[in-house]
Amino acid sequence: MVTFPPETAFHSSSAERKTPLDWKTPACVYVHLPFCKSRCPYCDFFSTTGQPPVERYLAALRSERRQRGIGRERPLRTLYLGGGTPSIWPRAALEELIAEFSVEPSSEVTVEVNPGDADSGWFAGLAAAGVNRFSIGAQALDDRRLAWLGRRHGVSEVEKAVAFAKRAGAAVSVDIIYGTPGQTPKALRRELKQAVEVGAQHISAYELSIKDGSPLDGRLVVRERQEIEDDQRAALLWHTVGDTLAHVGWERYEVSSYCRPGFRSRHNQVYWRGEPYVGLGAGAHGFCRAGGHFVRYANPTDIGDYLDGAPRVSDPSRPVASTGRREQLSSEEHAVELVMLGLRFAGGVDLSRLDELLSPEQKVRWHAHFEKWVSGGDAARRGAFLLPTTRGMLYADGLAAELIA
Ligand code: SF4
């Protein structure tokens, strides 16, 4: 019998998963604000340096919102302002942006913040405007690691940002990048404990990876590169994160996401369940259903194209300008995605939803794989769900790839 690890138990999300998918008018919106003060050497998110063209960008977002059919008549389930660095935006501009949407106390409204950018008034003002969750880009709670990562802030700024967010009455998530050269499991444990002690209720812990051609790629010496790319060390540190946080009662509910019970990110769970969402802004991605297909679109990453293109979008499944991208997924491709995402997520794979996407032959073949994963200790069946074990979560991509091998 498979021993079912506590962190993969299906918790508070059962009510949410009963909500029917609404492909026509998704209730979850991501807004991309792609401006940063400086570039971090490890980062490959789309963003540009410099001050945002606040008025023009807000006008383009407003236009895109209307044309993608996100009205004010229905409250959003989740709204997420990410970047880039939303915290370099003036508070009044973000308040104006949030007022574009219908948000209620039951909506989850998240804003990403870089430590050191914002004072207590900024946090309090946004909380009054409806923000109830701040995601703080700490990346480390060790000044030497922060300097190595090229961050502009120190540990004391992280502590202040968490305190401001909590004083504003919001939930707090902290991002951590682990696996920098020389970091031991003991040192990682210390940072995680500190994040919990300063008041984080959610941690997104990402393994450092080297993006080809990034400034980090160019500056690493051989020994550092070998250390970062050592899979055994990476697995040891990943287990260290899970074990350390489990020790204080937290759950790992996604391969990189941990929280105190009740503090899961509702917005990110939409991605992991393969549900529809709208992405607004330059470089933003969205996922919807159009013309019988599952469609992913990506807006242009050229800010000028975005500002010019937004007024002309006419199809909710299209990027706002011809320089954006649109990709149609077949039912099988969407099904593979659902398995890949579901195996990384404690909510698992909804097999009844999956079966609707598969032909009878595929169903037989795929279910044979599922049985093999269950008997091999990579997954467990619970009702209509296939849930990953801790090991299955770690090897999710490889398992999903077996389906199309
Ligand atoms: S602040 Fe965030 S988005 Fe901007 S470069 Fe650094 S990691 Fe990337």
XYZ file of C-alpha atoms and ligand atoms in Angstrom:
413
model
C 0.000 0.000 0.000
C 1.217 3.488 -0.817
C 2.016 5.604 2.217
C 0.243 8.825 1.590
C 2.385 11.807 2.627
C 0.434 14.394 4.617
C 1.411 17.285 2.355
C -0.378 15.745 -0.607
C -3.736 15.548 1.151
C -6.504 17.410 -0.621
C -7.422 20.288 1.635
C -9.572 23.367 1.388
C -9.868 23.394 -2.367
C -12.671 20.822 -2.658
C -15.354 23.529 -2.733
C -13.465 25.422 -5.408
C -12.995 22.430 -7.636
C -16.762 21.919 -7.716
C -17.132 25.344 -9.338
C -17.929 24.686 -12.997
C -15.259 25.904 -15.409
C -16.413 29.074 -17.043
C -14.487 29.274 -20.308
C -16.556 32.134 -21.692
C -15.992 34.645 -18.931
C -13.093 33.473 -16.759
C -13.108 35.010 -13.321
C -9.365 35.012 -12.770
C -7.183 37.786 -14.134
C -3.421 38.240 -14.232
C -2.065 41.728 -15.019
C 1.560 41.993 -16.115
C 3.430 45.166 -15.149
C 6.797 44.548 -16.834
C 9.008 47.309 -15.433
C 11.919 46.921 -12.993
C 14.500 49.293 -11.517
C 17.283 46.942 -12.616
C 17.653 43.421 -14.008
C 18.525 40.567 -11.662
C 21.195 38.340 -13.261
C 19.249 35.055 -12.892
C 15.884 36.345 -14.135
C 14.213 35.427 -17.414
C 10.790 36.978 -16.817
C 9.763 39.501 -19.404
C 10.443 42.976 -18.038
C 12.247 46.121 -19.019
C 14.176 48.602 -16.887
C 12.958 52.106 -16.263
C 9.907 53.927 -15.035
C 6.546 52.708 -16.362
C 4.603 54.977 -18.755
C 1.840 54.978 -16.170
C -1.004 56.779 -17.924
C -0.545 55.173 -21.351
C -0.109 51.695 -19.893
C -3.214 52.039 -17.716
C -5.202 53.209 -20.733
C -4.020 50.188 -22.771
C -4.896 47.803 -19.918
C -8.343 49.370 -19.615
C -8.928 48.923 -23.318
C -7.718 45.325 -23.265
C -9.876 44.513 -20.228
C -13.012 45.744 -21.961
C -12.282 43.965 -25.191
C -11.561 40.653 -23.520
C -14.984 40.872 -21.925
C -13.898 41.374 -18.324
C -16.700 43.614 -17.128
C -17.521 44.960 -13.726
C -20.841 43.109 -13.388
C -19.330 39.939 -11.963
C -16.790 39.918 -9.101
C -13.468 38.293 -9.874
C -12.431 35.168 -8.018
C -8.790 36.228 -8.193
C -6.819 39.216 -9.424
C -3.015 39.082 -9.520
C -0.774 42.062 -10.281
C 2.665 40.704 -11.147
C 5.781 41.747 -12.935
C 8.261 43.072 -13.348
C 8.006 45.044 -10.174
C 4.527 46.368 -9.375
C 5.920 48.038 -6.251
C 7.724 50.685 -8.343
C 4.304 51.890 -9.486
C 2.771 54.846 -7.644
C 0.180 53.673 -5.180
C -2.539 55.817 -6.788
C -1.920 54.179 -10.176
C -2.323 50.672 -8.738
C -5.468 51.772 -6.898
C -6.833 53.093 -10.195
C -5.952 49.798 -11.848
C -7.670 47.689 -9.170
C -10.763 49.908 -9.413
C -11.053 48.742 -13.040
C -12.252 45.366 -11.750
C -15.048 44.164 -9.560
C -13.372 42.800 -6.460
C -15.148 41.829 -3.262
C -13.808 40.745 0.124
C -14.211 37.156 -1.116
C -11.911 37.843 -4.101
C -8.231 37.058 -3.669
C -6.258 40.137 -4.774
C -2.474 39.747 -4.835
C 0.251 42.285 -5.583
C 3.938 41.438 -5.981
C 6.329 43.618 -4.018
C 10.095 43.993 -3.949
C 11.468 44.626 -0.443
C 12.669 48.195 0.048
C 10.396 49.701 -2.611
C 7.329 50.514 -0.562
C 6.539 52.108 2.811
C 3.771 51.241 5.240
C 1.403 53.802 3.649
C 1.762 52.071 0.265
C 0.777 48.699 1.770
C -2.089 50.177 3.831
C -3.458 52.130 0.866
C -3.496 49.083 -1.378
C -5.104 46.970 1.331
C -7.842 49.604 1.577
C -8.255 49.327 -2.208
C -8.923 45.571 -1.916
C -5.506 43.905 -1.883
C -5.555 41.056 0.630
C -2.344 39.253 -0.284
C 1.189 40.513 -0.912
C 3.796 38.339 -2.579
C 7.186 39.584 -1.450
C 10.204 38.905 -3.666
C 12.632 38.250 -0.827
C 14.617 35.530 -2.684
C 16.843 34.977 0.375
C 17.073 35.794 4.067
C 20.841 35.998 4.083
C 22.616 39.222 3.102
C 25.498 37.432 1.396
C 23.174 35.334 -0.745
C 21.141 38.424 -1.605
C 24.304 40.169 -2.803
C 25.274 37.083 -4.848
C 21.813 37.091 -6.451
C 22.251 40.775 -7.354
C 19.263 41.899 -5.313
C 18.902 45.558 -4.375
C 17.752 44.897 -0.809
C 18.945 43.269 2.406
C 17.269 41.026 4.972
C 16.109 44.005 7.049
C 14.056 45.290 4.073
C 12.412 41.870 3.768
C 11.462 41.955 7.432
C 10.043 45.457 7.092
C 8.018 44.564 3.977
C 6.483 41.540 5.727
C 5.676 43.661 8.798
C 4.037 46.396 6.653
C 1.953 43.822 4.782
C 0.797 42.165 7.987
C 0.004 45.482 9.631
C -2.156 46.230 6.580
C -4.107 43.045 7.395
C -3.047 41.084 4.300
C -1.762 37.544 3.859
C 1.953 37.323 3.100
C 3.825 35.104 0.694
C 7.599 35.161 0.396
C 9.640 33.989 -2.616
C 12.889 32.155 -1.903
C 15.524 31.016 -4.408
C 17.585 28.144 -3.029
C 20.632 26.296 -4.339
C 23.101 29.166 -4.693
C 26.691 27.895 -4.501
C 27.784 26.998 -0.992
C 24.265 26.869 0.468
C 23.954 23.861 2.771
C 20.718 22.190 3.938
C 21.414 23.613 7.396
C 21.732 27.163 6.055
C 18.575 26.714 3.977
C 16.689 25.487 7.050
C 17.789 28.601 8.920
C 16.439 30.924 6.214
C 13.132 29.089 5.977
C 12.659 29.225 9.733
C 13.401 32.930 9.672
C 10.816 33.475 6.920
C 8.225 31.698 9.060
C 9.255 33.590 12.191
C 8.990 37.013 10.547
C 5.397 36.166 9.620
C 5.196 34.630 6.139
C 2.180 32.350 5.735
C 3.150 31.110 2.285
C 6.514 30.439 0.669
C 7.270 29.878 -2.994
C 10.679 28.182 -2.994
C 12.380 27.908 -6.375
C 15.547 26.065 -7.225
C 18.128 28.368 -8.813
C 18.456 27.554 -12.481
C 20.877 28.896 -15.044
C 19.167 30.461 -18.031
C 21.267 30.261 -21.222
C 22.744 33.617 -22.124
C 21.736 35.289 -18.848
C 24.257 37.485 -16.983
C 24.434 34.716 -14.369
C 25.296 32.171 -17.078
C 28.237 34.341 -18.149
C 29.692 34.945 -14.726
C 29.681 31.462 -13.123
C 32.966 29.654 -12.551
C 33.059 25.915 -13.326
C 32.764 24.800 -9.710
C 29.677 26.980 -9.125
C 27.996 25.734 -12.280
C 28.601 22.094 -11.337
C 27.188 22.685 -7.878
C 24.030 24.381 -9.190
C 23.460 21.675 -11.806
C 23.994 18.750 -9.417
C 20.617 16.949 -9.436
C 21.280 15.041 -6.222
C 22.051 18.247 -4.350
C 18.938 19.883 -5.851
C 16.763 16.970 -4.670
C 18.334 17.099 -1.200
C 17.556 20.825 -0.906
C 14.005 20.314 -2.219
C 13.401 17.679 0.471
C 14.969 20.028 3.023
C 12.391 22.695 2.185
C 9.479 20.248 2.499
C 10.735 18.636 5.705
C 11.568 21.937 7.406
C 8.178 23.459 6.685
C 6.268 20.241 7.437
C 7.936 20.337 10.851
C 6.102 23.600 11.631
C 2.769 22.329 10.293
C 2.951 23.674 6.755
C 1.899 21.759 3.647
C 3.656 21.411 0.321
C 0.690 21.832 -2.005
C 2.636 22.244 -5.236
C 6.153 21.325 -6.179
C 7.440 24.815 -5.261
C 4.625 26.105 -3.041
C 4.235 25.755 0.721
C 1.848 27.302 3.202
C 0.263 27.258 6.598
C -3.106 25.464 6.313
C -5.647 27.820 4.764
C -3.127 30.038 2.953
C -2.885 28.423 -0.471
C -2.741 30.799 -3.413
C -6.160 30.563 -5.035
C -4.871 32.295 -8.156
C -1.988 29.922 -8.795
C -4.254 26.932 -8.279
C -6.199 28.092 -11.337
C -3.043 27.558 -13.430
C -2.306 24.187 -11.874
C -5.830 22.916 -12.493
C -5.628 23.988 -16.132
C -8.567 26.355 -15.705
C -9.203 29.425 -17.876
C -7.768 32.820 -17.012
C -7.249 36.149 -18.677
C -3.809 37.735 -18.918
C -3.643 41.472 -19.509
C -0.602 43.588 -20.330
C 2.553 43.379 -22.429
C 3.944 39.847 -22.414
C 0.945 38.499 -20.464
C -0.398 35.016 -21.213
C -4.016 33.873 -21.154
C -5.788 30.553 -21.536
C -9.299 30.169 -22.895
C -11.466 28.111 -25.197
C -12.338 29.359 -28.661
C -13.699 27.700 -31.783
C -13.687 24.250 -30.170
C -9.977 24.529 -29.265
C -8.047 25.236 -26.113
C -6.087 28.392 -26.801
C -3.086 30.001 -25.168
C -2.288 33.510 -26.202
C 0.701 35.683 -25.365
C 0.637 39.433 -25.795
C 3.605 41.115 -27.502
C 6.671 41.675 -25.387
C 7.413 44.966 -27.108
C 5.917 47.676 -24.896
C 5.373 49.978 -27.882
C 3.504 47.244 -29.786
C 1.397 46.573 -26.734
C 0.499 50.222 -26.233
C -0.406 50.539 -29.915
C -2.118 47.168 -30.248
C -4.435 47.051 -27.269
C -7.138 49.242 -28.776
C -7.454 46.880 -31.736
C -7.997 43.484 -30.112
C -11.342 42.086 -31.200
C -11.170 38.373 -30.358
C -10.764 37.454 -26.663
C -8.533 34.522 -27.607
C -6.046 36.625 -29.605
C -2.985 38.551 -28.490
C -3.436 42.309 -28.659
C -1.061 42.847 -31.606
C 0.281 40.834 -34.519
C 3.630 40.513 -32.713
C 1.982 38.409 -30.001
C 1.419 34.648 -30.163
C -1.601 32.354 -30.246
C -1.343 28.599 -29.860
C -4.151 26.096 -30.320
C -3.909 22.966 -28.227
C -5.521 19.712 -29.272
C -7.527 17.816 -26.668
C -4.574 15.427 -26.238
C -2.100 18.279 -25.734
C -4.391 19.831 -23.141
C -4.764 16.426 -21.456
C -0.956 16.013 -21.227
C -0.743 19.460 -19.669
C -3.419 18.539 -17.132
C -1.408 15.470 -16.080
C 1.883 17.388 -15.955
C 0.368 20.168 -13.859
C -1.711 17.821 -11.723
C 1.273 15.664 -10.772
C 3.063 18.761 -9.505
C 0.040 19.770 -7.448
C -1.447 18.253 -4.294
C -4.913 18.662 -5.850
C -3.831 16.042 -8.369
C -5.358 15.168 -11.728
C -9.133 15.242 -12.108
C -9.599 11.979 -14.010
C -13.243 12.590 -14.888
C -12.257 15.820 -16.621
C -9.278 14.138 -18.251
C -11.336 11.250 -19.601
C -13.564 13.675 -21.497
C -10.514 14.721 -23.526
C -9.295 11.230 -24.432
C -10.345 8.756 -27.102
C -11.356 5.251 -25.860
C -7.930 3.865 -26.935
C -6.033 6.673 -25.214
C -8.111 6.168 -22.081
C -7.101 2.517 -21.842
C -3.410 3.295 -22.468
C -3.222 6.254 -20.104
C -5.038 4.476 -17.285
C -2.549 1.610 -17.575
C 0.205 4.174 -16.909
C -1.731 5.568 -13.941
C -2.042 2.087 -12.423
C 1.700 1.587 -12.878
C 2.419 4.896 -11.124
C 0.137 3.928 -8.256
C 1.733 0.514 -7.792
C 5.205 2.086 -8.116
C 4.565 4.610 -5.339
C 4.485 7.722 -7.535
C 0.751 8.378 -7.209
C -2.351 7.383 -5.267
C -6.003 7.174 -6.297
C -8.549 9.077 -4.258
C -12.040 8.991 -5.749
C -11.918 10.560 -9.192
C -8.488 12.044 -8.550
C -4.971 10.827 -9.171
C -2.769 12.425 -6.514
C 1.027 12.571 -6.617
C 3.087 11.200 -3.762
C 6.134 13.225 -2.745
C 8.276 11.213 -5.157
C 5.736 11.540 -7.963
C 5.696 15.303 -7.474
C 9.473 15.457 -7.814
C 9.433 13.441 -11.054
C 6.171 14.809 -12.480
C 7.546 15.931 -15.834
C 9.199 12.594 -16.539
C 6.046 10.679 -15.640
C 3.827 12.846 -17.852
C 6.300 12.423 -20.725
C 5.697 8.618 -20.598
C 2.171 9.254 -21.885
C 3.377 10.562 -25.217
C 6.574 8.519 -25.564
S 12.919 42.427 -9.943
Fe 11.909 40.458 -10.393
S 11.135 40.625 -12.516
Fe 12.642 42.308 -12.181
S 14.570 41.498 -12.955
Fe 14.522 41.071 -10.739
S 13.608 38.997 -10.529
Fe 13.199 39.729 -12.635
